[in-house]
Amino acid sequence: MSDAAQPTAAEVRAAAEAVKAALDRHLAAVERRTGDDDKAVYEAFNALAAAAEEYDELLYDRYDEVTPFEIPGADGALPPYAGPDEPHALSLLIRRDYAVAEPQRLLAQARRVAELDGEADPTGTAARAGVSPLAALGVLFGEYEPDEIASRHKEFGLEEGDSTLWVTAAEELPEPGEWLNAPFEHADPERIVCRFDVSSVFDEQEDGHEDEHDDGNPYGAAAPAAAVDGS
């Protein structure tokens, strides 16, 4: 970084003072918290993480030094909850990723399901499910609920990737058919009551900190977002 672009000593000092203030606010929020999922504590934690990240960057840019501790950044944090305090409706937004690890197993299982359903036509569903991965997926997801596929994914030749569940609050239930054309278009992070993430990255982080305190999300793989308030 050029000298002209470097932060000033005063800017670094101001960032350090901001960390101190954020620490005080976080401690005060913890002392006043009303439950395990207190919104004020969550917001104070995110503010502390952001202040510490800013200080760490300025310290490095100015003095080529780093802090002796690791505070997670707030880049992936949820925004403050802005939904209703007493929601009259809720929505569950779910994403689960799978890799097709064993295509032949997928095809065989789908063909078996189609045949059990009485599909005997050699050019019909069973035949297509036995050779077409797209047809096979259609058969399996048409036969089984997503939760059952999640619990039996290896039987179907699938390998789990990341998954997430968002619980969002609303003032009232949408009208029937209102959002079917674009079901995820209006997902609002500020209305998330809580979310639950599952990812192998959490296992890797735990393996790297077996003898240390958790440096990640203070709520683990689940991130509460509201006052009502991986793997």
Coordinates of C-alpha atoms in Angstrom, one line a residue:
M1 CA 0.0 0.0 0.0
S2 CA 1.3 3.5 -0.9
D3 CA 2.0 6.1 1.8
A4 CA -0.9 8.2 0.4
A5 CA -3.4 5.4 0.9
Q6 CA -2.2 4.4 4.4
P7 CA -4.5 5.2 7.3
T8 CA -3.1 7.9 9.7
A9 CA -2.0 7.1 13.3
A10 CA -5.0 9.0 14.5
E11 CA -7.4 6.8 12.5
V12 CA -5.8 3.7 14.0
R13 CA -6.1 5.1 17.5
A14 CA -9.8 6.0 16.8
A15 CA -10.4 2.4 15.6
A16 CA -8.8 1.1 18.8
E17 CA -11.1 3.4 20.9
A18 CA -14.0 2.1 18.9
V19 CA -13.1 -1.5 19.9
K20 CA -12.9 -0.5 23.6
A21 CA -16.3 1.2 23.4
A22 CA -17.8 -1.9 21.6
L23 CA -16.4 -4.1 24.3
D24 CA -18.1 -2.0 26.9
R25 CA -21.4 -2.1 25.1
H26 CA -21.2 -5.9 24.6
L27 CA -20.4 -6.5 28.3
A28 CA -23.3 -4.2 29.3
A29 CA -25.7 -6.0 26.9
V30 CA -24.6 -9.4 28.4
E31 CA -25.1 -8.1 31.9
R32 CA -28.6 -6.9 31.1
R33 CA -29.7 -9.8 28.9
T34 CA -33.1 -11.4 29.4
G35 CA -32.4 -14.8 27.9
D36 CA -30.1 -17.0 25.9
D37 CA -31.2 -15.4 22.6
D38 CA -31.3 -11.7 23.7
K39 CA -31.4 -9.5 20.6
A40 CA -29.3 -6.7 22.2
V41 CA -26.4 -9.2 22.9
Y42 CA -26.5 -10.4 19.4
E43 CA -26.4 -6.9 18.0
A44 CA -23.6 -5.9 20.4
F45 CA -21.6 -9.0 19.4
N46 CA -21.9 -8.1 15.7
A47 CA -20.9 -4.5 16.4
L48 CA -17.8 -5.7 18.4
A49 CA -16.8 -8.0 15.6
A50 CA -17.1 -5.2 13.0
A51 CA -15.1 -2.8 15.2
A52 CA -12.4 -5.4 15.8
E53 CA -12.1 -6.2 12.1
E54 CA -11.8 -2.5 11.2
Y55 CA -9.1 -2.1 13.8
D56 CA -7.2 -5.1 12.6
E57 CA -7.2 -3.9 9.0
L58 CA -6.1 -0.4 9.9
L59 CA -3.4 -1.7 12.3
Y60 CA -2.0 -3.9 9.5
D61 CA -2.2 -1.2 6.9
R62 CA -0.4 1.4 9.1
Y63 CA 2.1 -0.6 11.1
D64 CA 2.2 -4.0 9.4
E65 CA 1.0 -5.6 12.6
V66 CA -1.9 -7.8 13.5
T67 CA -3.9 -8.4 16.7
P68 CA -3.0 -11.4 18.8
F69 CA -6.5 -12.7 18.8
E70 CA -9.0 -13.7 16.2
I71 CA -12.5 -12.1 16.3
P72 CA -14.9 -13.2 13.6
G73 CA -16.0 -10.6 11.2
A74 CA -19.6 -9.6 10.8
D75 CA -19.8 -10.0 7.0
G76 CA -22.1 -13.1 7.2
A77 CA -24.1 -11.8 10.2
L78 CA -27.8 -11.3 9.9
P79 CA -29.1 -7.7 10.0
P80 CA -31.1 -6.6 13.1
Y81 CA -34.5 -8.1 13.3
A82 CA -37.2 -5.7 11.9
G83 CA -40.2 -8.0 11.7
P84 CA -43.3 -8.1 14.0
D85 CA -42.8 -8.7 17.7
E86 CA -45.9 -10.8 17.7
P87 CA -46.0 -12.6 14.3
H88 CA -49.3 -14.0 13.1
A89 CA -47.7 -16.1 10.4
L90 CA -44.3 -17.6 9.6
S91 CA -42.5 -19.0 6.6
L92 CA -39.9 -21.7 6.5
L93 CA -37.3 -21.3 3.7
I94 CA -35.2 -24.4 3.2
R95 CA -32.2 -25.1 1.0
R96 CA -30.4 -28.4 0.9
D97 CA -27.6 -29.2 -1.5
Y98 CA -26.8 -32.7 -2.7
A99 CA -24.1 -34.1 -5.0
V100 CA -25.0 -37.1 -7.2
A101 CA -22.2 -39.3 -5.9
E102 CA -23.5 -42.6 -7.3
P103 CA -25.5 -42.1 -10.5
Q104 CA -26.2 -45.8 -11.0
R105 CA -27.6 -46.2 -7.5
L106 CA -29.8 -43.2 -8.1
L107 CA -31.1 -44.7 -11.4
A108 CA -31.6 -48.1 -9.8
Q109 CA -33.5 -46.8 -6.8
A110 CA -35.8 -44.6 -9.0
R111 CA -36.5 -47.5 -11.4
R112 CA -37.4 -49.7 -8.4
V113 CA -39.8 -47.1 -7.0
A114 CA -41.5 -46.6 -10.4
E115 CA -41.9 -50.4 -10.8
L116 CA -43.4 -50.8 -7.3
D117 CA -45.9 -48.1 -8.3
G118 CA -47.1 -50.4 -11.0
E119 CA -45.3 -48.9 -14.0
A120 CA -44.7 -51.8 -16.3
D121 CA -44.6 -50.0 -19.7
P122 CA -41.0 -50.6 -21.1
T123 CA -41.2 -47.0 -22.5
G124 CA -42.8 -45.5 -19.4
T125 CA -41.7 -43.9 -16.2
A126 CA -39.8 -46.8 -14.8
A127 CA -37.8 -47.2 -18.0
R128 CA -37.0 -43.5 -18.2
A129 CA -36.1 -43.4 -14.5
G130 CA -33.6 -46.2 -15.1
V131 CA -31.6 -44.2 -17.7
S132 CA -32.3 -40.5 -17.1
P133 CA -31.0 -38.8 -13.9
L134 CA -33.6 -36.0 -14.4
A135 CA -36.4 -38.6 -14.5
A136 CA -34.9 -40.5 -11.6
L137 CA -34.9 -37.3 -9.5
G138 CA -38.5 -36.6 -10.4
V139 CA -39.5 -40.1 -9.3
L140 CA -37.7 -40.0 -6.0
F141 CA -38.7 -36.5 -5.0
G142 CA -42.3 -37.3 -6.1
E143 CA -42.4 -40.4 -3.9
Y144 CA -40.6 -39.3 -0.8
E145 CA -40.8 -36.2 1.4
P146 CA -37.6 -34.1 1.4
D147 CA -37.0 -35.0 5.1
E148 CA -37.0 -38.7 4.3
I149 CA -34.6 -38.2 1.4
A150 CA -32.4 -36.2 3.7
S151 CA -32.3 -39.1 6.2
R152 CA -31.8 -41.7 3.5
H153 CA -29.7 -39.8 1.0
K154 CA -27.0 -42.4 0.8
E155 CA -29.5 -45.0 -0.3
F156 CA -30.3 -42.9 -3.3
G157 CA -26.7 -42.3 -4.3
L158 CA -26.6 -38.7 -3.0
E159 CA -24.0 -36.9 -0.9
E160 CA -25.0 -34.1 1.4
G161 CA -23.7 -30.6 0.9
D162 CA -24.6 -27.5 2.8
S163 CA -28.1 -26.8 4.1
T164 CA -29.9 -24.0 5.7
L165 CA -33.3 -23.4 7.3
W166 CA -34.7 -19.8 7.7
V167 CA -37.7 -19.2 9.9
T168 CA -39.2 -15.8 8.9
A169 CA -42.0 -13.9 10.6
A170 CA -45.0 -12.1 8.9
E171 CA -47.9 -10.0 10.0
E172 CA -50.3 -12.3 8.2
L173 CA -50.4 -15.3 6.0
P174 CA -50.1 -14.6 2.3
E175 CA -53.1 -15.2 0.1
P176 CA -53.3 -18.6 -1.6
G177 CA -51.1 -18.7 -4.7
E178 CA -49.7 -15.2 -4.0
W179 CA -46.0 -16.2 -4.1
L180 CA -46.0 -19.4 -6.1
N181 CA -44.5 -17.8 -9.2
A182 CA -41.5 -16.6 -7.3
P183 CA -41.4 -18.3 -3.9
F184 CA -38.0 -17.1 -2.7
E185 CA -38.0 -13.6 -4.4
H186 CA -39.1 -11.7 -1.3
A187 CA -37.1 -13.5 1.4
D188 CA -36.2 -10.7 3.8
P189 CA -33.2 -11.2 6.1
E190 CA -34.6 -8.6 8.5
R191 CA -37.6 -10.8 9.2
I192 CA -35.6 -13.9 10.1
V193 CA -36.5 -15.1 13.6
C194 CA -33.8 -17.8 13.6
R195 CA -31.8 -19.8 11.1
F196 CA -30.1 -23.1 11.2
D197 CA -27.1 -23.9 9.0
V198 CA -25.4 -27.2 8.4
S199 CA -22.0 -27.4 6.7
S200 CA -18.8 -29.4 6.8
V201 CA -17.0 -26.1 7.4
F202 CA -18.3 -26.1 11.0
D203 CA -16.7 -29.5 11.5
E204 CA -13.4 -28.2 10.2
Q205 CA -13.5 -25.2 12.5
E206 CA -14.2 -27.4 15.5
D207 CA -11.4 -29.7 14.6
G208 CA -9.0 -26.8 14.4
H209 CA -10.1 -25.4 17.8
E210 CA -10.6 -28.6 19.9
D211 CA -8.6 -27.1 22.8
E212 CA -9.7 -23.5 22.4
H213 CA -12.8 -21.5 22.9
D214 CA -15.2 -21.2 19.9
D215 CA -14.1 -18.3 17.7
G216 CA -17.2 -18.5 15.5
N217 CA -20.8 -17.6 15.7
P218 CA -21.6 -17.4 19.5
Y219 CA -24.8 -19.3 18.7
G220 CA -23.1 -22.2 16.9
A221 CA -24.7 -23.2 13.6
A222 CA -28.0 -21.7 14.6
A223 CA -28.2 -17.9 14.5
P224 CA -31.1 -16.3 16.4
A225 CA -32.1 -13.0 14.9
A226 CA -35.0 -11.7 16.8
A227 CA -36.0 -10.7 20.3
V228 CA -38.5 -13.6 20.2
D229 CA -35.7 -14.9 20.1
G230 CA -24.0 -26.6 11.2
S231 CA -23.4 -30.1 11.7

